[in-house]
Short mmCIF file of C-alpha atoms and ligand atoms in Angstrom, two decimals:
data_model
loop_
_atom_site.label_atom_id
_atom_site.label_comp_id
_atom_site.label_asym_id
_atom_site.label_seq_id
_atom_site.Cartn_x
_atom_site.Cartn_y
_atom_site.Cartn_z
CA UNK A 1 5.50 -4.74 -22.87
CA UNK A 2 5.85 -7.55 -19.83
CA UNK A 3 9.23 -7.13 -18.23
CA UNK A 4 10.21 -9.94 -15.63
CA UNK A 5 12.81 -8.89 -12.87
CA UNK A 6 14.79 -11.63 -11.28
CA UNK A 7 14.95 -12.02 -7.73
CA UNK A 8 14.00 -8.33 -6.49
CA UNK A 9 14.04 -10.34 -3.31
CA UNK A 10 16.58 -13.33 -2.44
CA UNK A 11 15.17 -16.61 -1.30
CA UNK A 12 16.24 -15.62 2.64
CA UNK A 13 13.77 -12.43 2.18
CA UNK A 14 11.11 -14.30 1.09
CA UNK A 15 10.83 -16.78 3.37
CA UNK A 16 11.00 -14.34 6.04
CA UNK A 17 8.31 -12.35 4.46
CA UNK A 18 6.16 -15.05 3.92
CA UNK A 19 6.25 -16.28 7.68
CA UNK A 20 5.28 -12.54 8.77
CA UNK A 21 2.56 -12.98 6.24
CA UNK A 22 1.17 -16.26 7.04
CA UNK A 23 0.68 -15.04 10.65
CA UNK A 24 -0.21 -11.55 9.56
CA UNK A 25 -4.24 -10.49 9.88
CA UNK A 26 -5.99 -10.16 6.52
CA UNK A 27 -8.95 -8.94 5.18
CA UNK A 28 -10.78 -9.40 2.21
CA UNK A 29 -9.44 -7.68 -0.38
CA UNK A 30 -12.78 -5.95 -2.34
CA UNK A 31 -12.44 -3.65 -0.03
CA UNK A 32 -9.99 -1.91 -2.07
CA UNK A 33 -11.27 -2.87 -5.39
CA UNK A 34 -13.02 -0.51 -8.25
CA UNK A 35 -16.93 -0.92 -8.36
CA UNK A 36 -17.07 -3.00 -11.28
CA UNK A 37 -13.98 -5.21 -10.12
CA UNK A 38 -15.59 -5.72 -6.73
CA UNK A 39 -17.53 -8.47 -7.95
CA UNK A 40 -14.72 -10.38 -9.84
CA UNK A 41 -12.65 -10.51 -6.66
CA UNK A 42 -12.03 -12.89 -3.98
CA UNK A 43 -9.07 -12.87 -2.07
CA UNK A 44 -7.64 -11.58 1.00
CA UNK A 45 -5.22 -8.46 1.32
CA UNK A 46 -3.52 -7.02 4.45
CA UNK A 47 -4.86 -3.36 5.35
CA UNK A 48 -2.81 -0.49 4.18
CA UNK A 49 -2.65 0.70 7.38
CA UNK A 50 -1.19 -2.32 8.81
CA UNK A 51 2.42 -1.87 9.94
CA UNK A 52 3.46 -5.08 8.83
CA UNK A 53 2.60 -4.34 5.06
CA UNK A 54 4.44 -0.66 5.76
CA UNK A 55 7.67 -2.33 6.92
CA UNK A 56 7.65 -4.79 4.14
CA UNK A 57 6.57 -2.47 1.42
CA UNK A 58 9.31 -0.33 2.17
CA UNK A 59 11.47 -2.85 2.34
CA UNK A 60 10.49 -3.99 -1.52
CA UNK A 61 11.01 -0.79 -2.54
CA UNK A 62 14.40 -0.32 -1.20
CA UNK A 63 15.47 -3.66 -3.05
CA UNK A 64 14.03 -2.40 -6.20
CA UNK A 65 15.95 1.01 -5.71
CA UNK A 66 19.16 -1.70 -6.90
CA UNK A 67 17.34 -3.31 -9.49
CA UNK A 68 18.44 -1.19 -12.66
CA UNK A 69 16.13 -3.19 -15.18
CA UNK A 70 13.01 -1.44 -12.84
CA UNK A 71 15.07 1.73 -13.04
CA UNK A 72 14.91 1.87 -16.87
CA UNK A 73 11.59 -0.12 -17.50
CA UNK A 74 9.43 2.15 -15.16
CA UNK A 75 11.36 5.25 -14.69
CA UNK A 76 9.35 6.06 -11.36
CA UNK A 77 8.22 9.34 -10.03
CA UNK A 78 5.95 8.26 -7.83
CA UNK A 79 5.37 4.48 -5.95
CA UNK A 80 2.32 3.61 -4.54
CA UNK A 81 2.99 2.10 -1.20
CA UNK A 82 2.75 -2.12 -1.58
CA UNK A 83 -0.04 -3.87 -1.41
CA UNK A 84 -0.28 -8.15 -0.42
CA UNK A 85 -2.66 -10.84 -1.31
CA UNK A 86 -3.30 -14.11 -0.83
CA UNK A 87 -5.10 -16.17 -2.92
CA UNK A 88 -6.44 -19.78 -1.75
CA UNK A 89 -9.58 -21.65 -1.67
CA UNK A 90 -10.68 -21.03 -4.78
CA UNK A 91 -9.64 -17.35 -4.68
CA UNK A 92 -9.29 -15.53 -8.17
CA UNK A 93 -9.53 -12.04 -9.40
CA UNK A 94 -11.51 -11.76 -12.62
CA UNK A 95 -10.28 -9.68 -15.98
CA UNK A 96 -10.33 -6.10 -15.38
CA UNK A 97 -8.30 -2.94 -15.41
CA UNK A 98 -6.95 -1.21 -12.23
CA UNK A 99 -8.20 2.22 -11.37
CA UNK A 100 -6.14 4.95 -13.35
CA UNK A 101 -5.72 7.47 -9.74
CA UNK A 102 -4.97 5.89 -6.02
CA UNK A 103 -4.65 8.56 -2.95
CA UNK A 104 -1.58 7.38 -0.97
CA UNK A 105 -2.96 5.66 2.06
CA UNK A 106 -0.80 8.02 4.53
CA UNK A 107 -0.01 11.46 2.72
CA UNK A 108 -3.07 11.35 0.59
CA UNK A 109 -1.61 12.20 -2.79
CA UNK A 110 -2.63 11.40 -5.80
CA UNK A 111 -0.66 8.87 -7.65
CA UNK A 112 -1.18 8.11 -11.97
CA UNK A 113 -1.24 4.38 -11.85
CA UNK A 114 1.52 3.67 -15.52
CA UNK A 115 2.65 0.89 -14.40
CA UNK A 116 1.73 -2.47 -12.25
CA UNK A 117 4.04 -4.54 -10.58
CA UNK A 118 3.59 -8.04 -8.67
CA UNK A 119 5.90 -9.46 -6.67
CA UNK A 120 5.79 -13.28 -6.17
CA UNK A 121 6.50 -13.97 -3.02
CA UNK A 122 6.34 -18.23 -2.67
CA UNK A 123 7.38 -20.78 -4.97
CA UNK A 124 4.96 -21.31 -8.28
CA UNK A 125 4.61 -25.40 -7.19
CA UNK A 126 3.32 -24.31 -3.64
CA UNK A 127 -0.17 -23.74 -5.84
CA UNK A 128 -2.36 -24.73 -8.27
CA UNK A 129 -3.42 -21.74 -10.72
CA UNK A 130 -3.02 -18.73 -9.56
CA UNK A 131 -1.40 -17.46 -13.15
CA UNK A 132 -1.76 -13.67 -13.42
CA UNK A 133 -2.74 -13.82 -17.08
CA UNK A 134 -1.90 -10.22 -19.18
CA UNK A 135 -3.65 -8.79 -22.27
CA UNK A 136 -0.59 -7.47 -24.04
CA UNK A 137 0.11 -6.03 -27.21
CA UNK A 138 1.23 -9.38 -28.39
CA UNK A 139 -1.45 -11.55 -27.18
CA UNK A 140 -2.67 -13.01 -23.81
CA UNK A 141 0.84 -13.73 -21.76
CA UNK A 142 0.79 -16.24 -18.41
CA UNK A 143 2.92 -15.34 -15.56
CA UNK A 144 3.66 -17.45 -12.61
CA UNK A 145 7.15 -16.62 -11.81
CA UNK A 146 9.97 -18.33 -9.01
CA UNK A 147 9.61 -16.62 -5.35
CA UNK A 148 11.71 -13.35 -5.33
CA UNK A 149 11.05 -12.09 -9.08
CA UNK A 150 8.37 -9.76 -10.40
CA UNK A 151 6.59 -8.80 -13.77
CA UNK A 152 6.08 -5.69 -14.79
CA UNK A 153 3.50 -4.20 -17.42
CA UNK A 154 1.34 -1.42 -18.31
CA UNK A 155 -1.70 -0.30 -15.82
CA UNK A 156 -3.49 -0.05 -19.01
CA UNK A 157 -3.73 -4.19 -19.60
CA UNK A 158 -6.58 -5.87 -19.07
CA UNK A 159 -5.47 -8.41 -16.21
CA UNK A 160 -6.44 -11.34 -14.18
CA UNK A 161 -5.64 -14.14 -11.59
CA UNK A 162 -7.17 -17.57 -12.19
CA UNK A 163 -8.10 -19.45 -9.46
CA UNK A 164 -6.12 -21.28 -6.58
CA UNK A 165 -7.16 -24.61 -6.39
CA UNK A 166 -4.11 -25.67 -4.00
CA UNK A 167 -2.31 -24.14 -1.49
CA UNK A 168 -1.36 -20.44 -1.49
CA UNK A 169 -0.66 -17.70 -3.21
CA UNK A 170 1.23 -14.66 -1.59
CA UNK A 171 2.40 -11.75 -3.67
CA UNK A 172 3.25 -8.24 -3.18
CA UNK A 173 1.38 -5.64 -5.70
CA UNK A 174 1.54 -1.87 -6.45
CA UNK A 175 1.54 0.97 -9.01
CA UNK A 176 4.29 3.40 -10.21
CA UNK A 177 4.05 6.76 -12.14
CA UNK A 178 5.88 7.41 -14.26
CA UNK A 179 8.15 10.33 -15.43
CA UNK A 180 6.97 9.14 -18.93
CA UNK A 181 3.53 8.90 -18.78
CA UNK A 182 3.37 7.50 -22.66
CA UNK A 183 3.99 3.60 -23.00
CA UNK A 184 5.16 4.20 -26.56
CA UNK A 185 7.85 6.78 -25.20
CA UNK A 186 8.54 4.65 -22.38
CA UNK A 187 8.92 1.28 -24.17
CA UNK A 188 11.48 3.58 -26.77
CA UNK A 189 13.45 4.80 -23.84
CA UNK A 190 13.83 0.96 -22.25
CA UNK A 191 14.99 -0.55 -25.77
CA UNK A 192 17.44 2.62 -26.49
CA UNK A 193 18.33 1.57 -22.51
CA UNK A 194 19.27 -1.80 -23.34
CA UNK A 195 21.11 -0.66 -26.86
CA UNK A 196 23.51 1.64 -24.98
CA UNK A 197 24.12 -1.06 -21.85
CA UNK A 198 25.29 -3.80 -25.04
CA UNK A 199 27.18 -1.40 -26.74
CA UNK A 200 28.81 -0.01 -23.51
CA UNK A 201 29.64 -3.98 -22.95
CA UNK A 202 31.36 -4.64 -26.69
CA UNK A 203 32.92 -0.91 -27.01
CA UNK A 204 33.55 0.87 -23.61
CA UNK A 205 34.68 4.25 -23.24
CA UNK A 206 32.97 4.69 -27.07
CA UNK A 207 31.89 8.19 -28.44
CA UNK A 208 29.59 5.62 -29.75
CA UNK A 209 27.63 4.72 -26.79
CA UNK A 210 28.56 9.04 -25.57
CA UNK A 211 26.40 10.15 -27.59
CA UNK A 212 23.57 7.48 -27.96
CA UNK A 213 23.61 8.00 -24.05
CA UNK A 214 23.29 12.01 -24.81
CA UNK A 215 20.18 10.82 -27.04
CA UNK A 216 18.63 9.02 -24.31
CA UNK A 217 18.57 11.94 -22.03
CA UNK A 218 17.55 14.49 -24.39
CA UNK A 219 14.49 11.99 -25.06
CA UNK A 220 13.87 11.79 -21.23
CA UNK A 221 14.30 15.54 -20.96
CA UNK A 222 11.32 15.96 -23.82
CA UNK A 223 9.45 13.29 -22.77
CA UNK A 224 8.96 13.58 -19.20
CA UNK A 225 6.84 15.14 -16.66
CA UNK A 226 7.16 15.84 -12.85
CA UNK A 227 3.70 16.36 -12.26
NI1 LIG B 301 -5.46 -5.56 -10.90
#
């Protein structure tokens, strides 16, 4: 299941990010890639140790702390520290699936990759291509979303950027794991989510949405792992 997630970042934060970025020093981004994806790749990604993509990864992740849709779609344990590209010239990342494990870059744990997230960080007519296309359940799925919103979707989808023909492409990227490992369990609890946030809406104060929201944590209680 794709979930988009409007404007994670406002249009203020993303120009501001984008003008760190464009003057920011990259490198080229196999150097974090799995062997096989190596070859497919050809872009450009700040370092993880850089302290520019520190500051602004942590301050992504404080904005999606607010964003309740992430909250319920991911259910995060653990976040992988975020990651930035740029794609231009002709840069494209070929189909493949991320690695399952990543070390943190700083405290060297191990994190279960669940879920991916990319952040678009410039406008969708500032570049030609550039779609990060998504093997889903229901078929191949295009994203190229506004500057400020983000898609998320299972680690286990077979993914890929198509070329940018024109002009640049700068997104933010990383991984979450989840409390609930199992996308079948996970997609459940987001839907039963979304059921007792309508309900909520047409009856508040129900024993109606009481106990459905009792259901939902007794699923999460069964369901999830700390590990
Ligand atoms: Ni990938």
């Amino acid at each position: 299941m794709l979930i988009k997630l409007n404007q994670v970042l406002n249009k203020n934060h993303c120009l501001d990010i984008t003008e760190q970025l464009i003057a920011a020093d990259w490198v080229l981004g196999e150097s974090t890639a799995g062997h096989l994806a190596k070859n497919e790749k050809s872009n450009l990604q700040l370092a993880q140790d850089n302290p520019l993509a520190q500051n602004l990864g942590q301050f992504i992740v404080g904005q999606l702390a607010n964003v309740s849709d992430f909250q319920a779609a991911a259910v995060p344990h653990k976040i992988f520290p975020p990651m930035f590209n740029c794609y231009q010239g002709g840069g494209t990342f070929g189909n493949h699936i991320d690695n399952a494990i990543r070390f943190h870059p700083q405290t060297g744990e191990a994190i279960r990759t669940d879920v991916s997230i990319t952040v678009f960080l410039n406008e969708p007519d500032e570049y030609d291509g550039g779609e990060l296309i998504i093997q889903d359940t229901y078929g191949e799925q295009k994203v190229k979303l506004a500057a400020g919103d983000a898609v998320l979707y299972p680690s286990t989808s077979l993914h890929q950027v198509t070329p940018v023909t024109r002009g640049r492409r700068l997104a933010s990227f990383f991984w979450i794991q989840s409390f609930v490992a199992d996308l079948v369990n996970r997609t459940t609890l987001y839907q039963l989510d979304k059921s007792i946030q309508d309900i909520s809406l047409k009856l508040p104060n129900s024993q109606e949405a009481i106990t459905l929201s009792g259901i939902y944590h007794n699923l999460l209680r069964q369901w999830s792992r700390g590990e």
